[in-house]
Coordinates of N, CA and C in Angstrom, one line a residue:
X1 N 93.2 145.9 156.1 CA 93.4 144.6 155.8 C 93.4 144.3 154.2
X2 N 92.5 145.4 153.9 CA 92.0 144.9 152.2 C 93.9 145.7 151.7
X3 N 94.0 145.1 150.2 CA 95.1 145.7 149.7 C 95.1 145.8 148.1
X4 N 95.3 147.2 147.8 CA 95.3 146.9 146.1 C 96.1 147.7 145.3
X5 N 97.3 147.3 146.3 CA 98.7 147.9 145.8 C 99.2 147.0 145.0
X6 N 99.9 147.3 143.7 CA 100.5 146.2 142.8 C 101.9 145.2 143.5
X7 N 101.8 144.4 143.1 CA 102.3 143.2 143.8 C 102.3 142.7 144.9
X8 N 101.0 143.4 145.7 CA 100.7 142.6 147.1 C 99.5 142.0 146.6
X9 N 98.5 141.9 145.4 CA 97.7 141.1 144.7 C 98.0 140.4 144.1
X10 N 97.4 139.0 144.2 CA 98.1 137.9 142.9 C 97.4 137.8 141.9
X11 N 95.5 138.2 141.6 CA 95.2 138.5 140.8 C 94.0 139.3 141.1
X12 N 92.7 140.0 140.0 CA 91.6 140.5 140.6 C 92.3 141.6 140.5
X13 N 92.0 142.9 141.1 CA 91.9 144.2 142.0 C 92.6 144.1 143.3
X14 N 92.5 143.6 144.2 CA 92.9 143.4 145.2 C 92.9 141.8 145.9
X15 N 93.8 142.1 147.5 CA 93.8 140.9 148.4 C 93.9 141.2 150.1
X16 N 93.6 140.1 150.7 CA 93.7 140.6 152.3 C 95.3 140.5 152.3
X17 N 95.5 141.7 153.2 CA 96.9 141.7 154.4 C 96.9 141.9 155.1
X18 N 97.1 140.4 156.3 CA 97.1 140.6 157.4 C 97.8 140.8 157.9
X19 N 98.2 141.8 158.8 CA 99.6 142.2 159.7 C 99.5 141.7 160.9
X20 N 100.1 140.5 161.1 CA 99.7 139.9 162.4 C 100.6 140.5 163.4
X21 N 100.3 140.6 165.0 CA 101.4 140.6 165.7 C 100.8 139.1 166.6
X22 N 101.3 138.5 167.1 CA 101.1 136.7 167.1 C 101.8 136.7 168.8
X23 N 101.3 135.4 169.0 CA 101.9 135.1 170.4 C 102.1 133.8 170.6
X24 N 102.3 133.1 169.2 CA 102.8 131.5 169.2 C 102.0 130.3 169.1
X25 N 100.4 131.1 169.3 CA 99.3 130.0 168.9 C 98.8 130.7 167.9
X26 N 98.6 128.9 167.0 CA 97.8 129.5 165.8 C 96.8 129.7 165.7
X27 N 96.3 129.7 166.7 CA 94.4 129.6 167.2 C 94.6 131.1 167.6
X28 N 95.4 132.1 168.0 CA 95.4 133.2 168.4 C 94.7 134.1 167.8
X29 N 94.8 134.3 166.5 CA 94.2 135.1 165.1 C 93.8 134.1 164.3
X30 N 92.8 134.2 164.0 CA 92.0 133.5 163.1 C 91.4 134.4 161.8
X31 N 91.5 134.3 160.6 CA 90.1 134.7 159.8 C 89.6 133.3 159.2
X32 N 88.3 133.4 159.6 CA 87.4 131.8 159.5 C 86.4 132.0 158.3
X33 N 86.3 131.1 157.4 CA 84.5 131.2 156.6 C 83.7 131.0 157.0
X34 N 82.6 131.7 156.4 CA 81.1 131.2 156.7 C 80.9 129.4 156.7
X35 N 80.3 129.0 157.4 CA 80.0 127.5 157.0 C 79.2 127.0 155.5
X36 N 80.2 125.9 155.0 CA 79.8 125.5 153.9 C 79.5 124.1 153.9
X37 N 78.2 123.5 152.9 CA 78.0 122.7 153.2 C 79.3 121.4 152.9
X38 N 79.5 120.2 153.7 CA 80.0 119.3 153.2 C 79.3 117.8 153.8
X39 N 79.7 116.8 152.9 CA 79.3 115.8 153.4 C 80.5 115.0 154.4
X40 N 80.0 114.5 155.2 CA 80.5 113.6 156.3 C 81.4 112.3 155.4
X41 N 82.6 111.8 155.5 CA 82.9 111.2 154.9 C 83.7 111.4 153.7
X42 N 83.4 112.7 153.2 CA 83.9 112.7 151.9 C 85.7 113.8 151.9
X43 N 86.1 114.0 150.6 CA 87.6 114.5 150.7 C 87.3 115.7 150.3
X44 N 87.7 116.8 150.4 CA 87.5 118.5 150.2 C 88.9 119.1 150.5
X45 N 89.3 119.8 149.2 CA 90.7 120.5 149.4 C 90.6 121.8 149.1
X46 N 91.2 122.6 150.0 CA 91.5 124.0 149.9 C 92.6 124.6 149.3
X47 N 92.6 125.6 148.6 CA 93.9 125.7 147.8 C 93.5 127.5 148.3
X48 N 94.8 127.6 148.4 CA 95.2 129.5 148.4 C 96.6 129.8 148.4
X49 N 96.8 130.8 147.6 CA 98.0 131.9 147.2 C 98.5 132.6 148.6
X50 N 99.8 132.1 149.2 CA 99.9 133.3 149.8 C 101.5 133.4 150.0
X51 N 101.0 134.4 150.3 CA 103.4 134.9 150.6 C 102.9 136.4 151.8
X52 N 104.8 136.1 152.2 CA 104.6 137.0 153.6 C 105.7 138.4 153.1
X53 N 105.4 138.7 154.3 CA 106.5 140.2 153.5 C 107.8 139.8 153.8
X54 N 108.1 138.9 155.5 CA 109.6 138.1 155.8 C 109.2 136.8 155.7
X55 N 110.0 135.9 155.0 CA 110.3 134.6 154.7 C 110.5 133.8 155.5
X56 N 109.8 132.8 155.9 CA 110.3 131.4 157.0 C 109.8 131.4 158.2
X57 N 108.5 132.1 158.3 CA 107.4 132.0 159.4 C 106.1 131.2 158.5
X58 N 105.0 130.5 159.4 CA 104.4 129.7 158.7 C 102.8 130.5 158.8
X59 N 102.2 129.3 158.3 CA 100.4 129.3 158.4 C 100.3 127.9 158.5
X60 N 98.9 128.1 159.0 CA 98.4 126.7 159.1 C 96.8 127.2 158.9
X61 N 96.3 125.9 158.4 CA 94.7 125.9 158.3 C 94.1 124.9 159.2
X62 N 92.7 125.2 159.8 CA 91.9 124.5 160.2 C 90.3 124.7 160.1
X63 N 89.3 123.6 160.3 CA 88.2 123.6 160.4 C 87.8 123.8 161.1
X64 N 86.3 123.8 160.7 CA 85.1 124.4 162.2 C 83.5 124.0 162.0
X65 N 83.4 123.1 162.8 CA 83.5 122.9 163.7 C 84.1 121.6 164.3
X66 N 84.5 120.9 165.4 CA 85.1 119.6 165.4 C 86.5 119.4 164.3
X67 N 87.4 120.4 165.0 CA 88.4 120.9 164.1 C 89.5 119.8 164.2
X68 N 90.2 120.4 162.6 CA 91.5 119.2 162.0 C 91.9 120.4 161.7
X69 N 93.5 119.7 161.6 CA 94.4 120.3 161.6 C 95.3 120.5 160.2
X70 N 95.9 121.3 159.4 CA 96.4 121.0 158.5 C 97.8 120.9 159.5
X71 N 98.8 120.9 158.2 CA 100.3 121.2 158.5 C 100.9 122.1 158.8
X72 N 101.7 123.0 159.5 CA 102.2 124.2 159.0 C 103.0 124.3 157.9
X73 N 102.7 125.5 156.8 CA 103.2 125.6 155.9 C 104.4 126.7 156.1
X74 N 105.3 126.6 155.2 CA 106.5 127.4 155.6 C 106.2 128.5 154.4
X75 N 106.3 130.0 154.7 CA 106.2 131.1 153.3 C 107.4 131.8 153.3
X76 N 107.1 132.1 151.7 CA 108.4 132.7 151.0 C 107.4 134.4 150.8
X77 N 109.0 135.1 149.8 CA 108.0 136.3 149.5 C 107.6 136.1 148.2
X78 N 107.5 134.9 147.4 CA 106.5 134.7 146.7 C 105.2 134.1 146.5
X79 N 104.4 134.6 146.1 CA 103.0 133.7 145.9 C 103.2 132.5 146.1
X80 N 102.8 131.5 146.3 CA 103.3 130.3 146.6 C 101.5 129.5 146.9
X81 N 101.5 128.5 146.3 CA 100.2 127.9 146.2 C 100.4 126.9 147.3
X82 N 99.5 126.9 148.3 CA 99.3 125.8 149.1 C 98.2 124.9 149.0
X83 N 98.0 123.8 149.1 CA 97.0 123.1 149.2 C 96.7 122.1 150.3
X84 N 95.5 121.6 150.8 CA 95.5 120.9 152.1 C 94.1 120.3 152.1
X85 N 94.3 118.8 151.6 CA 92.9 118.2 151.5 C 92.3 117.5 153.2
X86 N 91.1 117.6 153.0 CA 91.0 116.8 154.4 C 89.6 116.1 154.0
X87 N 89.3 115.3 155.3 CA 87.9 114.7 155.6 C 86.6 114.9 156.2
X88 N 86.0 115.5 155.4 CA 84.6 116.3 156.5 C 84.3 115.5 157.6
X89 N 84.1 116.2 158.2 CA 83.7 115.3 159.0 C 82.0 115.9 160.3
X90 N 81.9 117.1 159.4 CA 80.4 117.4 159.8 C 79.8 117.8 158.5
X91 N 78.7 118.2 158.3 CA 77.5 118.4 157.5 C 77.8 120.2 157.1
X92 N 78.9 120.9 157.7 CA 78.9 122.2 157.7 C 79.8 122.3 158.2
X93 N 80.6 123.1 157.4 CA 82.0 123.5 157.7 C 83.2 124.9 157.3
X94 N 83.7 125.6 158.2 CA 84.3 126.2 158.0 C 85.7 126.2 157.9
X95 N 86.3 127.0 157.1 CA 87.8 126.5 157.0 C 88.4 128.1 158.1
X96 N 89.2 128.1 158.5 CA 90.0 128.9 159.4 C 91.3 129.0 158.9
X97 N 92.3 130.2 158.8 CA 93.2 130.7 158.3 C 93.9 130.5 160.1
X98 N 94.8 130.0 160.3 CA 95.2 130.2 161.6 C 96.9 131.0 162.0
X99 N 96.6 132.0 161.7 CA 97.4 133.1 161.8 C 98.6 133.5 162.8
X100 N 98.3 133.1 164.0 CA 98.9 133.7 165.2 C 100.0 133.3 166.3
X101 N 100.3 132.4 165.1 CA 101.9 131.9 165.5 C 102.7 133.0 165.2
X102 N 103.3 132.8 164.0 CA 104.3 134.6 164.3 C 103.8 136.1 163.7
X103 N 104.4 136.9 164.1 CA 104.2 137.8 163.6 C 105.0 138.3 162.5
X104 N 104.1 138.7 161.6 CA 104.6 139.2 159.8 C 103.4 139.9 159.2
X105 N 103.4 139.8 158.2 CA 102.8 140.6 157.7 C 102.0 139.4 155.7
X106 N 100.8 139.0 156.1 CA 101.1 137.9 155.6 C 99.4 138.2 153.8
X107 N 100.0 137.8 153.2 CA 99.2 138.5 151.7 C 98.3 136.8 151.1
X108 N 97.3 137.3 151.5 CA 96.5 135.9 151.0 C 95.2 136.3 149.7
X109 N 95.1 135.4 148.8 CA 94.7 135.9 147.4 C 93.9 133.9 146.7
X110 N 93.0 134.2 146.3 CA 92.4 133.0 145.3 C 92.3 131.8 145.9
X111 N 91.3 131.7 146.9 CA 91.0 130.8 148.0 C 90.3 129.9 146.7
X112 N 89.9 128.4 146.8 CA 88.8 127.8 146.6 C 88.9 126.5 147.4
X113 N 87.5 125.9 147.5 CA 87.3 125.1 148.4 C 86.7 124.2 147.2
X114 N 87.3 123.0 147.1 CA 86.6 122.1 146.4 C 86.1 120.7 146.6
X115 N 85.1 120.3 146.1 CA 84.3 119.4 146.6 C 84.8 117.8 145.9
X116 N 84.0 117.5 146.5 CA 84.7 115.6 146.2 C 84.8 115.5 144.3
X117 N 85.5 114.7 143.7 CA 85.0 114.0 142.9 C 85.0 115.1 141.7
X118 N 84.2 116.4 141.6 CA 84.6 116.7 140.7 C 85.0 118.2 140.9
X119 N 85.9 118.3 140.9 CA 86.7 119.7 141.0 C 86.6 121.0 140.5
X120 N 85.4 121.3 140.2 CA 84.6 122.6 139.7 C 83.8 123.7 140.0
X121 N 82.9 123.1 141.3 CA 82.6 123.8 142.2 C 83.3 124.7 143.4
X122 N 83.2 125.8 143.8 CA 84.0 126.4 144.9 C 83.0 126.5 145.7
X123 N 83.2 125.9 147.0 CA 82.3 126.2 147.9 C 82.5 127.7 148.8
X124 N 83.8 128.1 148.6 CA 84.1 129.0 149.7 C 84.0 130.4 148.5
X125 N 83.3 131.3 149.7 CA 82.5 132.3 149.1 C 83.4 133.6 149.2
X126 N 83.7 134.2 148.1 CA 84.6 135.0 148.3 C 86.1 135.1 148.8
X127 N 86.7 134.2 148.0 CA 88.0 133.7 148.2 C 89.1 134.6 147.7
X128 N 88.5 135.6 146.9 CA 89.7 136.3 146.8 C 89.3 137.8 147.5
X129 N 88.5 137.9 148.1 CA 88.3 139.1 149.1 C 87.4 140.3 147.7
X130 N 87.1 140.2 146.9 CA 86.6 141.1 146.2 C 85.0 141.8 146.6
X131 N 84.9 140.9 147.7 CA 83.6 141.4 147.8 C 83.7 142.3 149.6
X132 N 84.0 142.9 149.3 CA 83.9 144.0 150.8 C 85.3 145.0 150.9
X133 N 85.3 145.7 151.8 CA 86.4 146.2 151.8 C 87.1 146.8 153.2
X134 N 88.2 147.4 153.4 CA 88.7 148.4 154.5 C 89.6 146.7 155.5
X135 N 88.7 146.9 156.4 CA 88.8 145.2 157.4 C 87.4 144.1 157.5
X136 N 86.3 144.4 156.5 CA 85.1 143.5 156.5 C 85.1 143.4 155.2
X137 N 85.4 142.1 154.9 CA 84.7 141.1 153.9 C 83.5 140.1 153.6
X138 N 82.9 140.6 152.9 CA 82.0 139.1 153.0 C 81.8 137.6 152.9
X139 N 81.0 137.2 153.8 CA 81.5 135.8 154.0 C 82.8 135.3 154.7
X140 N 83.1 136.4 155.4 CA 84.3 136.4 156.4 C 84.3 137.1 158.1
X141 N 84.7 136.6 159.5 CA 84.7 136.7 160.5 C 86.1 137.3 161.0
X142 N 86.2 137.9 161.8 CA 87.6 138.2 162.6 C 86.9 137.2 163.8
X143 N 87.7 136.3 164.4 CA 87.4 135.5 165.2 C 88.4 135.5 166.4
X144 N 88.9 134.6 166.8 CA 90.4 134.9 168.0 C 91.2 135.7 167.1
X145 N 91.8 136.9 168.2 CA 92.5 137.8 168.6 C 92.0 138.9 167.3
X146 N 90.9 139.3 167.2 CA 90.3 139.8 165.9 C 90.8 141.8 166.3
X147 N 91.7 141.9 167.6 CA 92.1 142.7 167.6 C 93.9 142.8 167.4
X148 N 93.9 141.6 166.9 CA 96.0 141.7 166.5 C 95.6 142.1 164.8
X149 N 94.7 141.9 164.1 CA 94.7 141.9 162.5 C 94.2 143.8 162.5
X150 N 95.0 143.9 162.0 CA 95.5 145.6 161.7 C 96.1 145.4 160.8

């Protein structure tokens, strides 16, 4: 999963690649965060780099627990910055990568999770994968279908 072949990184050393093989839900494959604190009420946006190796299959993000939904995003084979603000809406929260709509091969790099109001804090811990290696990262879960991510 880990990768630190030149141009499958957007920056750093390396990035995850996930090679999904999918079955149309995006809850199928998951890679989830550890829970971060948030407040109830407030706005929190996630921003991450990602591109696929075939063009015009999506991602989508969601939370955990008492989950929302982002959009599906459509990817190209370039880096492509996504962003997706939402509303906490518990005291602790994970964000989820929801993978397992199709299968590709999909390069994700420079996560941050940011907090209300002032946009300098990253709550999400190890967003560009630098801390672990092979298929375990820290501060990161294989959750549904934790046997399609090869």
């Amino acid at each position: 999963m880990e990768t630190n072949v030149a141009g499958e990184y957007r920056s750093g050393s390396r990035a995850l690649k996930a090679v999904i093989a999918a079955d149309g839900n995006s809850w199928s494959v998951q890679m989830v965060s550890d829970p971060m604190p948030t407040i109830i009420g407030e706005s929190y946006t996630f921003k991450i780099y990602v591109k696929a190796l075939v063009a015009g299959t999506s991602i989508r993000f969601s939370t955990n627990p008492n989950a929302m939904y982002s959009g599906n995003y459509t990817l190209t084979t370039d880096w492509t910055l996504l962003t997706w603000t939402f509303t906490a809406n518990e005291a602790q929260t994970r964000i989820a990568l929801d993978l397992g709509r199709y299968a590709n091969t999909y390069f994700l790099d420079d996560m941050e999770m940011l907090a209300p109001v002032i946009e300098i804090d990253n709550l999400l811990s190890n967003g560009d994968f630098e801390s672990g290696s092979g298929d375990h990262f820290s501060n990161w879960g294989k959750w549904n279908g934790a046997s399609s991510l090869v």
